[in-house]
PDB file of C-alpha atoms in Angstrom:
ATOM      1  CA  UNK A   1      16.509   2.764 -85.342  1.00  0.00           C
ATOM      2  CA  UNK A   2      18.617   3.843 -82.683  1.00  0.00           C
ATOM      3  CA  UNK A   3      19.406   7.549 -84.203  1.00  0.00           C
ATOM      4  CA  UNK A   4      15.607   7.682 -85.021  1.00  0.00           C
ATOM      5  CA  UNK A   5      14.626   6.714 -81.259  1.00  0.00           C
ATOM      6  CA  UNK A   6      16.791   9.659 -79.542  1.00  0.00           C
ATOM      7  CA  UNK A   7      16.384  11.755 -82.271  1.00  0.00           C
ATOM      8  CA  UNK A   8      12.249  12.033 -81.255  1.00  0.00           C
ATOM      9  CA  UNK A   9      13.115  11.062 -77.751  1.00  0.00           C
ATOM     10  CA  UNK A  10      15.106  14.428 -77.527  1.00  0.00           C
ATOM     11  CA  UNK A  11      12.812  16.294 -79.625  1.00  0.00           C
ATOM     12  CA  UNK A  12      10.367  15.894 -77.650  1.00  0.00           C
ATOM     13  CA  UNK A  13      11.460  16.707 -74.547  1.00  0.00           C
ATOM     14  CA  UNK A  14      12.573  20.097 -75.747  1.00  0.00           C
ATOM     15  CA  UNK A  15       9.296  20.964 -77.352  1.00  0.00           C
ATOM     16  CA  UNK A  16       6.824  19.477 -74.868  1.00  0.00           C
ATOM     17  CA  UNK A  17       8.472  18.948 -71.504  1.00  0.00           C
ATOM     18  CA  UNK A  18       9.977  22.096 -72.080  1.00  0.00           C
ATOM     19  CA  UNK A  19       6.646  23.872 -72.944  1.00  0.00           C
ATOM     20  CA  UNK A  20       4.841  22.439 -70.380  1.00  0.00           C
ATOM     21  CA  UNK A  21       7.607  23.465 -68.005  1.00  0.00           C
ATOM     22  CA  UNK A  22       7.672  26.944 -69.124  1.00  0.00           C
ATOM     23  CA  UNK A  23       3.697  27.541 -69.603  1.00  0.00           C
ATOM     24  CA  UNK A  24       3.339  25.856 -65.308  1.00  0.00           C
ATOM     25  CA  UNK A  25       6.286  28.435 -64.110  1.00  0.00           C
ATOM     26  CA  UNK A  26       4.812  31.209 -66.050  1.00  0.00           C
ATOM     27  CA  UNK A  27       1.285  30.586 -65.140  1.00  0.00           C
ATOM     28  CA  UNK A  28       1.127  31.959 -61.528  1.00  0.00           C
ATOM     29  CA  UNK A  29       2.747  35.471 -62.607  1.00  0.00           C
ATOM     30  CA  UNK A  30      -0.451  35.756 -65.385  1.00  0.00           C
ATOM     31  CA  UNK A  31      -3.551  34.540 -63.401  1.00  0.00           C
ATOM     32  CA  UNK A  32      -6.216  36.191 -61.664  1.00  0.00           C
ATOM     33  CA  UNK A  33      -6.358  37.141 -58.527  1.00  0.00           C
ATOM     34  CA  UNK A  34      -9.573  38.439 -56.410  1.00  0.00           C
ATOM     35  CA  UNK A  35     -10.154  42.342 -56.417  1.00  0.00           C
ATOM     36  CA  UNK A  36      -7.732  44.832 -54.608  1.00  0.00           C
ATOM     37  CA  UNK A  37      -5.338  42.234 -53.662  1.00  0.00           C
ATOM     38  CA  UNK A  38      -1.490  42.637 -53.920  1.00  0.00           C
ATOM     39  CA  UNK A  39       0.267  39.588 -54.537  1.00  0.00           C
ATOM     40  CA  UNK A  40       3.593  41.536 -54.897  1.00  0.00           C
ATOM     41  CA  UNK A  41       6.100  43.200 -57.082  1.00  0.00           C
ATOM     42  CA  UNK A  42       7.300  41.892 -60.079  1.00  0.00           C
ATOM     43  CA  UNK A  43      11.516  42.491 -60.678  1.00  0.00           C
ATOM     44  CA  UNK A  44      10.536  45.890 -62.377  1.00  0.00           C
ATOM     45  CA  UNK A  45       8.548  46.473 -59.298  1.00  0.00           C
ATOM     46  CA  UNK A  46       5.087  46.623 -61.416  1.00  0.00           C
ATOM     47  CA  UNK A  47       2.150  45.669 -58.948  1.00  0.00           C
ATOM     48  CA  UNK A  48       1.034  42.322 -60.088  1.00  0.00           C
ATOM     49  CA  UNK A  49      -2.354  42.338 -57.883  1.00  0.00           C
ATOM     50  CA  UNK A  50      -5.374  43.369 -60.480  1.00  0.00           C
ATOM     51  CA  UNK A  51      -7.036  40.756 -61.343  1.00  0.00           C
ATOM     52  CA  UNK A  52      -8.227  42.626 -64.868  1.00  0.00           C
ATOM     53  CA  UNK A  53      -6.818  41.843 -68.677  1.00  0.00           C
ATOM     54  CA  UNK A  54      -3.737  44.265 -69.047  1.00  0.00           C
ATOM     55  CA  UNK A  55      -4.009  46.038 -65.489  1.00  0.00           C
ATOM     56  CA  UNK A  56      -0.846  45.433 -63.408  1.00  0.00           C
ATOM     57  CA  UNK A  57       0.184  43.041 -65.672  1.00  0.00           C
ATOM     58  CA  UNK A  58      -2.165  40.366 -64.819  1.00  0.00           C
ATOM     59  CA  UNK A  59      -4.222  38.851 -67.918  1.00  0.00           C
ATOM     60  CA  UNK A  60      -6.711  36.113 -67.357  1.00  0.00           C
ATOM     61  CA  UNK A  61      -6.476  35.334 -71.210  1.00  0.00           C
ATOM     62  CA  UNK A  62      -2.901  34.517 -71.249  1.00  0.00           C
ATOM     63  CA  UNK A  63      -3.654  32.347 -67.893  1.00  0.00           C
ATOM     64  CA  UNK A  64      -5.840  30.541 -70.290  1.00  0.00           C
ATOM     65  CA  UNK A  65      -3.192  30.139 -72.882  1.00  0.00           C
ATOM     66  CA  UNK A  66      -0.594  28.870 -70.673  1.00  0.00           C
ATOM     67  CA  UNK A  67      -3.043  26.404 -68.816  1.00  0.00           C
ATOM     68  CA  UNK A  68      -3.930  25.087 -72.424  1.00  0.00           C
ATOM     69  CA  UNK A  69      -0.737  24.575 -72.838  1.00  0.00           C
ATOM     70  CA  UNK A  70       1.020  23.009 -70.041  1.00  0.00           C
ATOM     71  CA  UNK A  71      -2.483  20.823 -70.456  1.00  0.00           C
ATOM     72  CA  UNK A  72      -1.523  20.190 -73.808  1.00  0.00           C
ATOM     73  CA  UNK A  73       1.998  19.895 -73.650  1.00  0.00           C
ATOM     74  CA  UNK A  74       1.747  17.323 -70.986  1.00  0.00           C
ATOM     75  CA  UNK A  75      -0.365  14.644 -72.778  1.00  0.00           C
ATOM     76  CA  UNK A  76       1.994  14.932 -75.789  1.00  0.00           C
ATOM     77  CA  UNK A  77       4.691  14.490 -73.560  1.00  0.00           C
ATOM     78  CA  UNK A  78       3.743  11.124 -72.467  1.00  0.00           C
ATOM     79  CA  UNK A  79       5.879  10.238 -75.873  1.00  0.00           C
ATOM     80  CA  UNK A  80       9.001  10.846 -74.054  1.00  0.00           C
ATOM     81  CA  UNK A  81       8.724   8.036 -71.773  1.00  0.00           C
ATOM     82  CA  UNK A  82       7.680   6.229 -74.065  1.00  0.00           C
ATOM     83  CA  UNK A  83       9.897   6.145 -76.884  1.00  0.00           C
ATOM     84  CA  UNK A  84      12.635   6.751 -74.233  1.00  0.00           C
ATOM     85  CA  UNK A  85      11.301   2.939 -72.651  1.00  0.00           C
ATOM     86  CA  UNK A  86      11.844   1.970 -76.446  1.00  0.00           C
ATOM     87  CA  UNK A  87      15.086   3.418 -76.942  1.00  0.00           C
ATOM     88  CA  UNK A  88      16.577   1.600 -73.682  1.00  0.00           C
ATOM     89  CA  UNK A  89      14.990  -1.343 -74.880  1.00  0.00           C
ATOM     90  CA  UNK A  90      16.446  -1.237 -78.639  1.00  0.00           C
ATOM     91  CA  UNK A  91      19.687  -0.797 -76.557  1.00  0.00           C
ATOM     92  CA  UNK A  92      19.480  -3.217 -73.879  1.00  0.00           C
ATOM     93  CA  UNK A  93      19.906  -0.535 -71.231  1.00  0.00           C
ATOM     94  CA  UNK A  94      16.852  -0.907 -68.688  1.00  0.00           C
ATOM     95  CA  UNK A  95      18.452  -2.700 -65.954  1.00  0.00           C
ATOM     96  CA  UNK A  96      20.612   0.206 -65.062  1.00  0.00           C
ATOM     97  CA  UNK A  97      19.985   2.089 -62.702  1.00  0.00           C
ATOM     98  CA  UNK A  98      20.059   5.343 -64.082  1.00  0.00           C
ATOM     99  CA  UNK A  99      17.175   4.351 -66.468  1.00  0.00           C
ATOM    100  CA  UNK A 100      15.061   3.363 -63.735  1.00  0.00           C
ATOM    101  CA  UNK A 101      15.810   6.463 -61.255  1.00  0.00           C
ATOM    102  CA  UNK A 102      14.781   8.604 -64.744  1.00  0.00           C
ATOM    103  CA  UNK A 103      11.522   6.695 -65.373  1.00  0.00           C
ATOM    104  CA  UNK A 104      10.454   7.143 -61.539  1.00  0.00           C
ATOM    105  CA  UNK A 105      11.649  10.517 -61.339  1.00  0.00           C
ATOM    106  CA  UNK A 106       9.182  11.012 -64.707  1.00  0.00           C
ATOM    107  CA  UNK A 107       6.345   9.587 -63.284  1.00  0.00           C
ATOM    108  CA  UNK A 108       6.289  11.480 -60.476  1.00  0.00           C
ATOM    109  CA  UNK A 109       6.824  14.564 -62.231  1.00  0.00           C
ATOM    110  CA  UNK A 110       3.666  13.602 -64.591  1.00  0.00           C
ATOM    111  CA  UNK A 111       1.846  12.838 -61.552  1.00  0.00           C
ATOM    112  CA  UNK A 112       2.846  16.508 -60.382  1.00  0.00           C
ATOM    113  CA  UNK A 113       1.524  17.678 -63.413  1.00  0.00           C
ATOM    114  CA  UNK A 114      -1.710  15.395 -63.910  1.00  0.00           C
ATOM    115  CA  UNK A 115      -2.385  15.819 -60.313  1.00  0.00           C
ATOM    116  CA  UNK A 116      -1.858  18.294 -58.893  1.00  0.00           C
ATOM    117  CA  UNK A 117      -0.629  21.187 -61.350  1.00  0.00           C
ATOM    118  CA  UNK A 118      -3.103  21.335 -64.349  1.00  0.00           C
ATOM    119  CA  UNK A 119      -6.305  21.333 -61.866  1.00  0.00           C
ATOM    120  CA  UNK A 120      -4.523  23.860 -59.794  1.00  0.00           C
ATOM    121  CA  UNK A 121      -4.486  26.002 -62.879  1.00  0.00           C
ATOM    122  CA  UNK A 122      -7.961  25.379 -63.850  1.00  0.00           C
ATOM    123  CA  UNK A 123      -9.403  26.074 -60.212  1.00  0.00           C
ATOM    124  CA  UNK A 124      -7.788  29.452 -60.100  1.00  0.00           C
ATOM    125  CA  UNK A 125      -8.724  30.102 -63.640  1.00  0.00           C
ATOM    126  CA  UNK A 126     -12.754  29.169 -62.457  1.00  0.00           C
ATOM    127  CA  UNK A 127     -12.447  30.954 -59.325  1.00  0.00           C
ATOM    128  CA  UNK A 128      -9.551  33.226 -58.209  1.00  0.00           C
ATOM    129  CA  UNK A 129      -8.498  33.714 -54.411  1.00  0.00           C
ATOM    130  CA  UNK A 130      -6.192  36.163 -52.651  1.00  0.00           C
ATOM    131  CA  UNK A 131      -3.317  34.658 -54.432  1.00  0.00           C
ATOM    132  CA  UNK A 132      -2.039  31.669 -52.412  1.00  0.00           C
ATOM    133  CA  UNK A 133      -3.176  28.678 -54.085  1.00  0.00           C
ATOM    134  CA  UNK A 134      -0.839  30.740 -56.962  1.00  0.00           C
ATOM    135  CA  UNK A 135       1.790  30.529 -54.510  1.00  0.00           C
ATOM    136  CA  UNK A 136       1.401  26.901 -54.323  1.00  0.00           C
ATOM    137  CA  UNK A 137       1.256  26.483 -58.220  1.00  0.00           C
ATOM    138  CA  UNK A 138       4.492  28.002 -58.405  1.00  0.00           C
ATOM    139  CA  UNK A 139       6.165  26.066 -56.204  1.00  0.00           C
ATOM    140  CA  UNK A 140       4.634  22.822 -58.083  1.00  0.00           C
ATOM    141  CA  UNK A 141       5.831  24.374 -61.016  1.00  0.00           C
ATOM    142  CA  UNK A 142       9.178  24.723 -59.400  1.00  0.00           C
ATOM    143  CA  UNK A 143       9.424  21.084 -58.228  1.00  0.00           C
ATOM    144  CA  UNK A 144       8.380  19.760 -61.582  1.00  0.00           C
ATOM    145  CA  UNK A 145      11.011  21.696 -63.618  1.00  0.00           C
ATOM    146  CA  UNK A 146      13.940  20.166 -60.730  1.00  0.00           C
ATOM    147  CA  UNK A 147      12.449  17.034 -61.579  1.00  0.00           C
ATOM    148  CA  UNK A 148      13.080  17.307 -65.150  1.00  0.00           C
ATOM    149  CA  UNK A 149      16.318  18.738 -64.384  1.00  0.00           C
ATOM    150  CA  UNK A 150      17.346  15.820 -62.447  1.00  0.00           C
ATOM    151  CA  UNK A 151      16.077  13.475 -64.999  1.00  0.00           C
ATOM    152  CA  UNK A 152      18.271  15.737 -67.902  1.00  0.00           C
ATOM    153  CA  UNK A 153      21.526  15.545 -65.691  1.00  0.00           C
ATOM    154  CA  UNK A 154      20.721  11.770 -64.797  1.00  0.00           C
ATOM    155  CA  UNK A 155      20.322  11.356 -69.223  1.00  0.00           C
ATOM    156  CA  UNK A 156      24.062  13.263 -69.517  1.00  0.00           C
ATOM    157  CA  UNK A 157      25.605  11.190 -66.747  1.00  0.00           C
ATOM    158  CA  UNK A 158      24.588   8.180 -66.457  1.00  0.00           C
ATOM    159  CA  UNK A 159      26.263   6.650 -63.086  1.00  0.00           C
ATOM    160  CA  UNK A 160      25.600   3.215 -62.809  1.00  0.00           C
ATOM    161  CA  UNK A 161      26.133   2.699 -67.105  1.00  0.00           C
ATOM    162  CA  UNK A 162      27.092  -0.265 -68.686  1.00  0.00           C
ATOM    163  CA  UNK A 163      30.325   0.477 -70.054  1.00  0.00           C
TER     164      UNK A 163
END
């Protein structure tokens, strides 16, 4: 039951944490932005200010795509805390502390993404601005994916582990 636990417990982190990670830190770089305004160079140095399908590199329908997906992505991955609380249950592991800094750490970086992150997306989806609530959605994005990071290291290392 154990193998079987991890196994799906690891799976799914990969495919829909990591998704949903991925789709929020890609988001900001495809979205609209209002008419004639320059949000900045890309690292090829491609203006990434139109606000049009294509132009600049800007595409409102792959800001759709990734919104339905970190949307998606982050309802499926409520089964990684989940079958992660199973897992440290099967194995009589919740009392350390490493498990409990992990499932905090998760919630608030499903909160992030609830909260904050996926409605972000959708408002600049309904109506675009001059680029800064992108700005903000990026650094969201950032702070979820160092929470997951955190959360990864804290799964690898383990301090406070029961023998």
């Amino acid at each position: 039951m154990e193998a079987l636990l991890l196994s799906v417990h690891v799976l799914a982190g990969i495919v829909f944490v990591g998704g949903s990670a991925v789709a929020a830190s890609l988001f900001s770089r495809y979205a609209p932005v209002t008419a004639g305004v320059v949000v900045g160079p890309d690292a090829a140095g491609v203006d990434a200010g139109s606000p049009s399908d294509g132009e600049g590199g800007r595409s409102r329908s792959v800001a759709v795509a990734l919104h339905r997906i970190t949307r998606v992505y982050g309802v499926f991955g409520i089964a990684v805390p989940v079958v992660g609380i199973a897992l440290a249950v099967v194995q009589g592991r919740m009392g350390e502390i490493w498990i409990n800094i992990a499932m905090v750490l998760t919630l608030a970086a499903g909160l992030l993404l609830a909260l904050l992150i996926v409605p972000g997306q959708r408002d600049a989806l309904a109506e675009p601005d001059d680029g800064s609530r992108l700005r903000r959605l990026s650094m969201f994005a950032g702070i979820y994916n160092v929470l997951w990071a955190v959360v990864v290291v804290l799964m690898i290392v383990r301090p406070g582990a029961y023998a």
